[in-house]
Amino acid sequence: MNIVYDLAVIGAGPAGLVAATVAARHALATVLFDDQAAPGGQIYGPPTAGQNVRPETQGGDIRDAALIDAFRQSGATPVFDATVWAARRREDGLYEIGVAYGAPEARSVRITSVRAVIIATGALGRPFPVPGGALPGVLTAADAQVLLKTTFIDRTRRVVLAGTGPLLWRLASQFLDAGIGLEALLDTTSRGRQWRALPAAWDFARAPNFLRGLAEGRAVRRRVQVIANVTGLEARGPGRVEEVQFVAAGGTHVLPADLLVLHQGVVPDINLGSVLGCAHRWNDARACFEPIVDEWGGSTLPGVFVAGDAAGVAGSDAAEARGQIAALAVANALGRIDARARDVAAVRPRAALRRALRGQAFLDAVQRPADAFRIPRGDTVVCRCEVVTAQDVVDAVRLGASGSNQVKAFVRCGMGPCQGRFCGLTVTELVAQECRMSPDAAGYFRLRWPVKPITLGELASLPSSPEADRAVARGMLR
Ligand SMILES: Cc1cc2nc3c(=O)[nH]c(=O)nc-3n(C[C@H](O)[C@H](O)[C@H](O)COP(=O)(O)OP(=O)(O)OC[C@H]3O[C@@H](n4cnc5c(N)ncnc54)[C@H](O)[C@@H]3O)c2cc1C
């Protein structure tokens, strides 16, 4: 058999780094791909030459360096600046993976024979569709973090943060640490969610990050005007965002703003798993789709595992533990260790996972965004790539589209370069509400590769025969 690699790990965040390290230590020929220039993923990703960057604005800690060092010494093959844009299961049960290298090479390679895959592609910001949300100057938290890490943000800009969840407060700290003042933090956490979360509060109070989160919240409150119970949020232009309108304490208010950063939590990135054919289901407590996985991260496809936030959002400690657990399962499945050795080695990461998940139920309950912020109405743009509004989606359903995928065919939402990353969940929930069905029944877009945008040149550069594939793959990856 022409086995090029035993295992391909996709994503070099905490989950993927640990998974690749553990797999390589068990003598699995392991390759790790990430579309960023260096390891670390969303949280530990390296700062670039931005003027705002200070290490403490990153949110990581000293352990990141240790993770990356261990990975570098493990013998796994790292491939950065490499976007996995396709993956499929072949008839012989092996996996084939399409990888594009960005400029200057701008070419693609097909890894033809991979025995197992660990998807560690992390999470995406949950869609936050509000009126005016498509105006220039309205950013997601991910955009804002990229700006903070890479660019100079003019300190005279009037910045407003709006949304819910711990990352919003982390982002506020990151802005303040970078010396950029905030006009206000508009907290959209819906009234009463804390009460619903109360039964899980004791666990949360014992969660590893509880005290750190509390301190961070207090520090932000000392320096920023925080407005609670915000509803009716709107960005207003005309040409770009100039003010933010919202309802709070029984009145309508307007704040001037040059930048509005919206964030209401993160959800698993299910795109690659969907393209492969892994099954997913709706998690109503978290209002998102998650892959169906067993206690080892094993998906519904043999040989495909999901680790880290891609398996269910739980933060970097849980991601590391899940990466280790999945790699042990692969080592067992490919005959490097027996089931007993796997189980013994998994005791510590399982304990770490339990610790990391403590308090998660509280967070899930508190930060589940209000319906009005997940299921918009009227002219609010849902799909930015194809400029599709909430009303367009509703009209498509009224014309007979019976699920999210048919709505895509009717109005093109999800057909743009983001492949539904910014609108998929919103469309599902809109369809479910309009058809009075569950989000599982409404379904998600049926995704096809390329999972991420690639150029025609990259596609055309694919080697033309299996032999050439192997030669190119060996040459490029070793
Ligand atoms: C927008 C955002 C901001 C966050 N900010 C913070 C923060 O400030 N502090 C904090 O503690 N936590 C933060 N988190 C949470 C934290 O990043 C995660 O909990 C943790 O990093 C999860 O680790 P992971 O390994 O599962 O995924 P990640 O760390 O997200 O790593 C996934 C990696 O996969 C890569 N990838 C994805 N798809 C492909 C593909 N098709 N081909 C190649 N590579 C691919 C990504 O570029 C990324 O490097 C943030 C999360 C998000 C989504």
Coordinates of C-alpha atoms and ligand atoms in Angstrom, one line a residue:
M1 CA 0.0 0.0 0.0
N2 CA 1.2 3.5 -0.7
I3 CA 0.8 4.9 2.7
V4 CA 2.2 8.4 2.8
Y5 CA 1.1 9.2 6.3
D6 CA -0.5 7.3 9.1
L7 CA -2.2 10.4 10.4
A8 CA -3.0 13.9 9.2
V9 CA -3.9 16.5 11.8
I10 CA -5.6 19.6 10.6
G11 CA -5.2 22.7 12.7
A12 CA -2.2 23.6 14.9
G13 CA -4.0 25.1 17.9
P14 CA -3.7 23.5 21.3
A15 CA -5.7 20.4 20.2
G16 CA -3.9 19.8 17.0
L17 CA -0.4 20.4 18.5
V18 CA -0.9 18.0 21.3
A19 CA -2.6 15.4 19.0
A20 CA 0.3 15.5 16.6
T21 CA 2.9 15.4 19.3
V22 CA 1.4 12.4 21.0
A23 CA 0.8 10.5 17.7
A24 CA 4.4 11.1 16.6
R25 CA 5.7 9.9 20.0
H26 CA 3.8 6.7 19.3
A27 CA 5.7 6.2 16.0
L28 CA 2.8 7.3 13.8
A29 CA 4.0 9.0 10.6
T30 CA 2.2 12.3 11.3
V31 CA 1.7 15.4 9.3
L32 CA 0.1 18.6 10.7
F33 CA -1.4 21.3 8.5
D34 CA -2.4 24.8 9.4
D35 CA -3.3 27.8 7.3
Q36 CA -1.5 30.2 9.6
A37 CA 2.2 30.9 9.3
A38 CA 3.2 29.4 12.6
P39 CA 1.7 27.1 15.3
G40 CA -0.5 28.2 18.1
G41 CA -4.0 28.5 16.6
Q42 CA -6.5 31.1 17.7
I43 CA -5.3 31.7 21.1
Y44 CA -1.5 31.2 21.0
G45 CA -1.0 32.3 17.4
P46 CA 2.1 34.4 17.1
P47 CA 1.9 38.2 17.1
T48 CA 3.2 39.8 14.0
A49 CA 4.6 43.2 13.6
G50 CA 1.6 45.2 14.8
Q51 CA 2.1 48.2 16.9
N52 CA -0.5 47.2 19.4
V53 CA 1.0 43.9 20.2
R54 CA 2.1 43.0 23.7
P55 CA 2.4 39.3 24.7
E56 CA -0.1 39.8 27.5
T57 CA -2.8 40.9 25.0
Q58 CA -2.7 37.4 23.5
G59 CA -4.6 35.6 26.3
G60 CA -2.2 32.7 26.3
D61 CA 0.3 31.9 29.0
I62 CA 3.7 30.4 29.3
R63 CA 2.5 26.9 28.6
D64 CA 2.1 27.7 24.9
A65 CA 5.8 27.8 24.3
A66 CA 6.1 24.4 26.0
L67 CA 3.4 23.0 23.7
I68 CA 5.1 24.3 20.6
D69 CA 8.5 23.0 21.7
A70 CA 7.2 19.6 22.5
F71 CA 5.6 19.5 19.0
R72 CA 8.8 20.6 17.3
Q73 CA 10.7 17.8 19.0
S74 CA 8.1 15.1 18.3
G75 CA 9.1 14.2 14.8
A76 CA 5.7 15.1 13.3
T77 CA 5.9 17.0 10.0
P78 CA 4.7 20.6 10.3
V79 CA 3.2 22.3 7.2
F80 CA 2.2 25.9 7.8
D81 CA 0.7 28.4 5.4
A82 CA -1.2 25.4 4.1
T83 CA -5.0 25.4 3.7
V84 CA -6.7 22.0 3.7
W85 CA -9.4 22.7 1.1
A86 CA -10.6 19.2 0.4
A87 CA -10.8 15.8 2.1
R88 CA -12.5 12.6 1.1
R89 CA -12.7 9.0 2.0
R90 CA -11.6 6.7 -0.8
E91 CA -13.2 3.4 -1.6
D92 CA -10.2 1.5 0.0
G93 CA -10.9 3.3 3.3
L94 CA -7.9 5.6 3.1
Y95 CA -8.3 9.4 3.1
E96 CA -7.2 11.9 0.5
I97 CA -6.5 15.5 1.4
G98 CA -6.1 18.5 -0.8
V99 CA -3.8 21.2 0.5
A100 CA -3.1 24.6 -1.0
Y101 CA 0.0 26.6 -0.4
G102 CA -0.6 30.3 -0.6
A103 CA 1.6 32.9 -2.3
P104 CA 4.4 32.8 -3.4
E105 CA 4.1 29.1 -4.3
A106 CA 0.3 29.3 -5.1
R107 CA 0.0 25.6 -5.7
S108 CA -1.9 22.6 -4.5
V109 CA -0.9 19.1 -3.4
R110 CA -3.0 16.0 -2.9
I111 CA -2.0 13.8 0.0
T112 CA -3.3 10.6 -1.4
S113 CA -3.0 8.0 1.3
V114 CA -3.7 8.9 4.9
R115 CA -5.0 6.2 7.3
A116 CA -6.5 8.5 9.9
V117 CA -7.5 12.1 10.3
I118 CA -7.8 14.3 13.3
I119 CA -9.9 17.5 12.6
A120 CA -8.7 20.2 15.0
T121 CA -9.9 23.2 13.1
G122 CA -11.2 25.0 16.2
A123 CA -14.2 27.4 16.4
L124 CA -15.7 30.3 14.6
G125 CA -17.4 33.4 15.9
R126 CA -21.2 32.8 16.1
P127 CA -23.1 34.9 13.5
F128 CA -24.4 38.2 15.1
P129 CA -26.8 39.6 12.5
V130 CA -28.0 43.1 13.5
P131 CA -29.4 45.9 11.3
G132 CA -26.4 47.8 9.8
G133 CA -24.1 44.9 10.7
A134 CA -22.7 44.8 7.1
L135 CA -21.5 48.4 7.2
P136 CA -17.8 49.0 7.0
G137 CA -16.4 49.5 10.5
V138 CA -18.4 46.7 12.0
L139 CA -16.1 43.8 12.9
T140 CA -16.2 40.4 14.5
A141 CA -14.1 39.6 17.5
A142 CA -11.8 37.5 15.3
D143 CA -11.3 40.4 12.9
A144 CA -10.6 42.7 15.9
Q145 CA -8.1 40.3 17.3
V146 CA -6.3 40.1 14.0
L147 CA -6.2 43.9 13.8
L148 CA -4.8 44.0 17.3
K149 CA -2.2 41.4 16.6
T150 CA -1.1 42.7 13.2
T151 CA -1.9 46.3 12.6
F152 CA -1.9 49.7 14.2
I153 CA -5.3 50.8 15.3
D154 CA -5.6 54.6 15.6
R155 CA -6.1 55.4 19.3
T156 CA -8.5 58.2 18.5
R157 CA -11.0 55.7 17.0
R158 CA -14.2 55.5 19.0
V159 CA -14.6 51.8 19.7
V160 CA -17.7 50.1 21.0
L161 CA -17.9 46.4 21.9
A162 CA -21.2 44.7 22.0
G163 CA -22.4 41.1 22.7
T164 CA -22.1 38.5 25.3
G165 CA -19.7 35.8 26.7
P166 CA -16.3 35.7 28.3
L167 CA -14.3 36.4 25.1
L168 CA -16.0 39.8 24.8
W169 CA -14.5 40.7 28.2
R170 CA -11.2 39.2 27.2
L171 CA -11.3 41.3 24.0
A172 CA -12.1 44.4 26.1
S173 CA -8.9 43.7 28.1
Q174 CA -6.9 43.2 25.0
F175 CA -8.0 46.6 23.6
L176 CA -7.3 48.3 26.9
D177 CA -3.9 46.5 27.3
A178 CA -3.0 47.8 23.8
G179 CA -3.7 51.3 24.9
I180 CA -7.0 51.7 23.0
G181 CA -9.8 53.2 24.9
L182 CA -13.4 51.9 24.6
E183 CA -16.5 54.1 24.4
A184 CA -18.6 51.4 26.0
L185 CA -19.2 47.7 26.4
L186 CA -22.8 46.9 25.5
D187 CA -23.7 43.6 27.3
T188 CA -26.5 41.8 25.4
T189 CA -26.7 38.9 27.8
S190 CA -30.4 38.4 28.0
R191 CA -32.1 39.3 31.2
G192 CA -32.8 36.2 33.3
R193 CA -30.3 33.9 31.7
Q194 CA -28.2 34.0 35.0
W195 CA -31.2 32.7 36.9
R196 CA -31.6 29.9 34.4
A197 CA -27.9 29.1 34.9
L198 CA -28.1 29.1 38.7
P199 CA -28.2 25.3 39.2
A200 CA -24.8 25.1 37.5
A201 CA -23.3 28.1 39.4
W202 CA -21.5 26.0 42.1
D203 CA -19.6 24.1 39.5
F204 CA -18.7 27.4 37.7
A205 CA -17.4 28.9 40.9
R206 CA -14.9 26.0 41.1
A207 CA -13.9 26.3 37.4
P208 CA -10.2 26.9 36.8
N209 CA -10.7 30.2 35.0
F210 CA -13.4 31.6 37.3
L211 CA -11.2 33.8 39.4
R212 CA -9.3 35.1 36.4
G213 CA -12.6 35.9 34.6
L214 CA -13.9 37.7 37.6
A215 CA -10.8 39.8 38.0
E216 CA -10.8 40.5 34.3
G217 CA -14.5 41.6 34.4
R218 CA -13.8 43.9 37.4
A219 CA -10.8 45.5 35.7
V220 CA -12.8 46.2 32.6
R221 CA -15.7 47.7 34.6
R222 CA -13.2 50.1 36.3
R223 CA -12.1 51.5 33.0
V224 CA -15.1 51.2 30.6
Q225 CA -18.7 52.2 30.8
V226 CA -20.6 48.8 30.8
I227 CA -24.3 48.9 29.8
A228 CA -26.3 45.8 30.7
N229 CA -29.4 44.2 29.3
V230 CA -28.9 45.8 25.9
T231 CA -31.5 45.0 23.2
G232 CA -32.5 46.5 19.9
L233 CA -28.8 46.9 18.8
E234 CA -28.2 48.7 15.4
A235 CA -25.2 50.0 13.6
R236 CA -25.9 53.2 11.7
G237 CA -24.2 54.8 8.8
P238 CA -24.7 56.0 6.1
G239 CA -21.5 55.0 4.3
R240 CA -19.8 53.3 7.3
V241 CA -20.7 52.9 10.9
E242 CA -20.9 56.3 12.6
E243 CA -23.1 55.5 15.6
V244 CA -24.6 52.6 17.5
Q245 CA -28.2 52.7 18.6
F246 CA -29.5 50.4 21.3
V247 CA -32.2 50.0 23.9
A248 CA -31.3 49.7 27.6
A249 CA -33.0 50.7 30.9
G250 CA -36.2 51.4 29.2
G251 CA -34.9 54.0 26.7
T252 CA -33.3 54.2 23.3
H253 CA -29.7 55.5 23.3
V254 CA -27.1 56.4 20.6
L255 CA -23.4 56.3 21.0
P256 CA -20.9 57.7 18.4
A257 CA -18.6 54.9 17.0
D258 CA -16.0 54.4 14.3
L259 CA -15.6 50.7 15.1
L260 CA -18.3 48.4 16.4
V261 CA -17.0 45.0 17.4
L262 CA -19.7 42.3 17.7
H263 CA -19.3 39.0 19.5
Q264 CA -21.7 36.5 20.9
G265 CA -19.7 33.4 21.6
V266 CA -18.0 30.9 19.3
V267 CA -19.3 27.7 17.7
P268 CA -17.5 24.6 16.3
D269 CA -16.2 24.9 12.8
I270 CA -18.0 22.0 11.2
N271 CA -17.1 22.7 7.6
L272 CA -14.4 20.2 7.0
G273 CA -16.2 17.4 8.9
S274 CA -19.3 18.1 6.9
V275 CA -17.5 17.9 3.6
L276 CA -16.0 14.5 4.7
G277 CA -19.4 13.2 5.6
C278 CA -19.2 13.1 9.4
A279 CA -22.7 13.3 11.0
H280 CA -23.6 16.4 13.2
R281 CA -26.5 17.2 15.5
W282 CA -28.1 20.3 16.9
N283 CA -27.1 21.1 20.5
D284 CA -30.0 23.2 21.7
A285 CA -28.4 24.3 25.0
R286 CA -25.6 25.9 22.9
A287 CA -27.7 26.7 19.8
C288 CA -25.3 25.2 17.3
F289 CA -24.4 22.1 15.4
E290 CA -21.7 19.8 16.8
P291 CA -20.1 16.6 15.4
I292 CA -21.4 13.3 16.8
V293 CA -18.3 11.9 18.5
D294 CA -17.6 9.1 21.0
E295 CA -15.6 9.4 24.2
W296 CA -12.4 9.3 22.1
G297 CA -13.4 12.0 19.7
G298 CA -14.2 9.3 17.0
S299 CA -16.7 10.6 14.5
T300 CA -19.2 8.6 12.6
L301 CA -16.6 8.0 9.9
P302 CA -14.0 5.3 10.6
G303 CA -10.6 6.8 11.1
V304 CA -11.8 10.4 11.5
F305 CA -11.5 12.0 14.9
V306 CA -12.5 15.5 16.0
A307 CA -10.6 17.3 18.8
G308 CA -10.6 20.7 20.5
D309 CA -13.2 23.4 19.9
A310 CA -14.2 21.7 16.6
A311 CA -15.7 18.9 18.7
G312 CA -17.6 21.3 21.1
V313 CA -16.4 24.7 22.4
A314 CA -14.7 24.4 25.7
G315 CA -11.5 26.4 25.7
S316 CA -7.8 25.6 25.3
D317 CA -7.3 23.3 28.3
A318 CA -10.1 21.0 27.1
A319 CA -8.7 21.3 23.6
E320 CA -5.3 20.0 24.7
A321 CA -6.9 17.1 26.6
R322 CA -9.1 16.1 23.7
G323 CA -6.2 16.3 21.3
Q324 CA -4.3 13.8 23.5
I325 CA -7.3 11.5 23.9
A326 CA -7.9 11.4 20.1
A327 CA -4.2 10.7 19.3
L328 CA -4.2 7.8 21.8
A329 CA -7.3 6.4 20.1
V330 CA -5.5 6.6 16.7
A331 CA -2.4 4.9 18.1
N332 CA -4.6 2.1 19.3
A333 CA -6.7 1.9 16.1
L334 CA -3.5 1.7 14.0
G335 CA -1.9 -1.0 16.2
R336 CA 0.8 1.0 18.0
I337 CA -0.6 0.5 21.5
D338 CA -3.2 -2.0 22.8
A339 CA -6.5 -0.9 24.4
R340 CA -5.1 -1.3 27.9
A341 CA -2.1 1.0 27.3
R342 CA -4.5 3.5 25.6
D343 CA -6.9 3.5 28.5
V344 CA -4.1 3.9 31.1
A345 CA -2.5 6.8 29.1
A346 CA -5.9 8.5 28.8
V347 CA -6.5 8.7 32.6
R348 CA -4.7 12.0 33.0
P349 CA -6.1 13.8 30.0
R350 CA -9.6 12.6 30.9
A351 CA -9.1 14.1 34.4
A352 CA -7.9 17.3 32.8
L353 CA -10.9 17.4 30.5
R354 CA -13.3 17.0 33.4
R355 CA -11.6 19.9 35.2
A356 CA -11.7 22.0 32.1
L357 CA -15.4 21.3 31.5
R358 CA -16.3 22.2 35.1
G359 CA -18.5 25.3 34.9
Q360 CA -19.2 24.9 31.1
A361 CA -22.9 24.2 31.7
F362 CA -23.2 27.6 33.5
L363 CA -21.4 29.4 30.7
D364 CA -23.6 27.7 28.1
A365 CA -26.7 28.7 29.9
V366 CA -25.6 32.3 30.5
Q367 CA -24.2 33.1 27.1
R368 CA -26.8 31.5 24.8
P369 CA -27.7 34.6 22.9
A370 CA -31.3 35.9 22.9
D371 CA -33.5 34.8 20.0
A372 CA -33.6 38.3 18.6
F373 CA -29.8 38.3 18.2
R374 CA -29.7 34.9 16.5
I375 CA -32.9 35.0 14.4
P376 CA -33.1 38.4 12.7
R377 CA -36.0 39.9 10.8
G378 CA -36.6 42.1 7.8
D379 CA -33.8 43.8 6.0
T380 CA -31.0 42.7 8.3
V381 CA -28.3 41.1 6.1
V382 CA -27.8 37.4 7.0
C383 CA -25.3 36.4 4.2
R384 CA -22.7 39.1 3.7
C385 CA -21.1 37.4 0.7
E386 CA -24.3 37.3 -1.4
V387 CA -26.1 40.1 0.4
V388 CA -29.1 38.0 1.4
T389 CA -31.5 39.4 4.0
A390 CA -33.6 37.7 6.7
Q391 CA -36.7 38.5 4.7
D392 CA -35.1 36.9 1.5
V393 CA -34.7 33.7 3.5
V394 CA -38.3 33.8 4.9
D395 CA -39.6 34.5 1.3
A396 CA -37.7 31.5 0.0
V397 CA -39.4 29.3 2.6
R398 CA -42.8 30.7 1.8
L399 CA -42.1 29.9 -1.9
G400 CA -41.5 26.3 -0.9
A401 CA -37.9 25.8 0.1
S402 CA -38.1 23.1 2.7
G403 CA -34.7 23.3 4.4
S404 CA -31.5 25.3 4.6
N405 CA -30.0 23.7 1.6
Q406 CA -32.9 24.5 -0.6
V407 CA -32.9 28.1 0.6
K408 CA -29.3 28.2 -0.5
A409 CA -30.4 27.1 -4.0
F410 CA -33.2 29.7 -4.0
V411 CA -31.3 32.8 -2.8
R412 CA -27.6 31.8 -2.9
C413 CA -26.9 32.4 0.8
G414 CA -23.9 30.3 1.8
M415 CA -22.6 30.2 -1.8
G416 CA -20.0 32.9 -1.3
P417 CA -16.4 32.6 -0.4
C418 CA -17.1 32.0 3.3
Q419 CA -19.1 28.8 2.5
G420 CA -21.7 29.6 5.1
R421 CA -19.4 30.3 8.0
F422 CA -21.0 33.7 8.6
C423 CA -24.6 32.7 7.9
G424 CA -25.1 29.0 8.1
L425 CA -26.5 28.9 11.7
T426 CA -28.7 32.0 11.1
V427 CA -30.3 30.4 8.0
T428 CA -30.9 27.1 9.8
E429 CA -32.6 28.9 12.7
L430 CA -34.6 31.2 10.4
V431 CA -35.8 28.2 8.4
A432 CA -36.6 26.2 11.5
Q433 CA -38.6 29.0 13.0
E434 CA -40.5 29.7 9.8
C435 CA -41.3 26.0 9.1
R436 CA -41.9 25.3 12.8
M437 CA -39.5 22.5 12.8
S438 CA -36.3 21.7 14.8
P439 CA -33.0 23.0 13.5
D440 CA -31.9 19.3 13.0
A441 CA -34.9 18.9 10.6
A442 CA -34.1 22.3 8.9
G443 CA -30.5 21.0 8.5
Y444 CA -27.3 22.8 7.5
F445 CA -26.0 23.6 4.1
R446 CA -24.7 20.6 2.2
L447 CA -21.1 21.6 1.9
R448 CA -18.7 20.8 -1.0
W449 CA -15.0 21.4 -1.3
P450 CA -13.2 23.7 -1.6
V451 CA -13.9 24.2 2.1
K452 CA -11.9 27.4 2.0
P453 CA -11.3 29.7 -1.0
I454 CA -8.4 28.7 -3.3
T455 CA -7.3 30.2 -6.6
L456 CA -7.9 28.6 -9.9
G457 CA -4.1 28.5 -10.3
E458 CA -3.8 26.5 -7.1
L459 CA -6.5 24.1 -8.3
A460 CA -4.9 23.8 -11.8
S461 CA -1.5 23.0 -10.2
L462 CA -2.7 19.7 -8.8
P463 CA -0.4 16.9 -10.1
S464 CA -2.1 14.8 -12.8
S465 CA -1.4 11.3 -11.7
P466 CA -1.2 9.3 -8.5
E467 CA 2.5 8.8 -8.9
A468 CA 3.1 12.5 -9.4
D469 CA 0.9 13.2 -6.4
R470 CA 3.2 11.0 -4.2
A471 CA 6.3 12.5 -5.6
V472 CA 5.1 16.0 -5.1
A473 CA 3.8 15.3 -1.7
R474 CA 7.1 13.7 -0.6
G475 CA 9.1 16.6 -2.0
M476 CA 6.9 19.3 -0.5
L477 CA 6.3 17.8 2.9
R478 CA 9.6 16.4 3.9
Ligands
LIG1 C1 -12.4 34.4 17.3 C2 -11.8 33.7 18.6 C3 -11.1 34.4 19.5 C4 -10.6 33.8 20.6 N1 -9.9 34.5 21.5 C5 -9.4 33.9 22.7 C6 -8.6 34.6 23.6 O1 -8.3 35.8 23.4 N2 -8.2 34.0 24.7 C7 -8.6 32.7 25.0 O2 -8.3 32.1 26.1 N3 -9.3 31.9 24.1 C8 -9.7 32.5 22.9 N4 -10.5 31.8 22.0 C9 -10.8 30.4 22.4 C10 -9.6 29.6 22.1 O3 -9.0 30.0 20.9 C11 -10.0 28.1 21.9 O4 -10.7 27.7 22.9 C12 -8.7 27.2 21.7 O5 -7.8 27.9 20.9 C13 -9.2 26.0 21.0 O6 -8.1 25.3 20.5 P1 -8.2 24.4 19.2 O7 -6.9 23.7 19.0 O8 -9.5 23.6 19.2 O9 -8.5 25.4 17.9 P2 -7.7 26.7 17.4 O10 -6.8 27.2 18.4 O11 -8.8 27.6 16.9 O12 -6.9 26.2 16.2 C14 -7.4 25.8 15.0 C15 -6.4 26.0 13.9 O13 -6.9 25.3 12.7 C16 -6.6 26.2 11.6 N5 -7.5 25.8 10.5 C17 -8.8 25.8 10.5 N6 -9.3 25.3 9.3 C18 -8.2 25.0 8.6 C19 -8.1 24.4 7.3 N7 -9.1 24.1 6.5 N8 -6.8 24.2 6.9 C20 -5.7 24.5 7.6 N9 -5.8 25.0 8.9 C21 -7.1 25.2 9.4 C22 -6.8 27.6 12.2 O14 -6.2 28.6 11.4 C23 -6.2 27.5 13.6 O15 -4.9 27.8 13.6 C24 -10.9 32.4 20.9 C25 -11.6 31.7 19.9 C26 -12.1 32.3 18.8 C27 -12.9 31.5 17.7

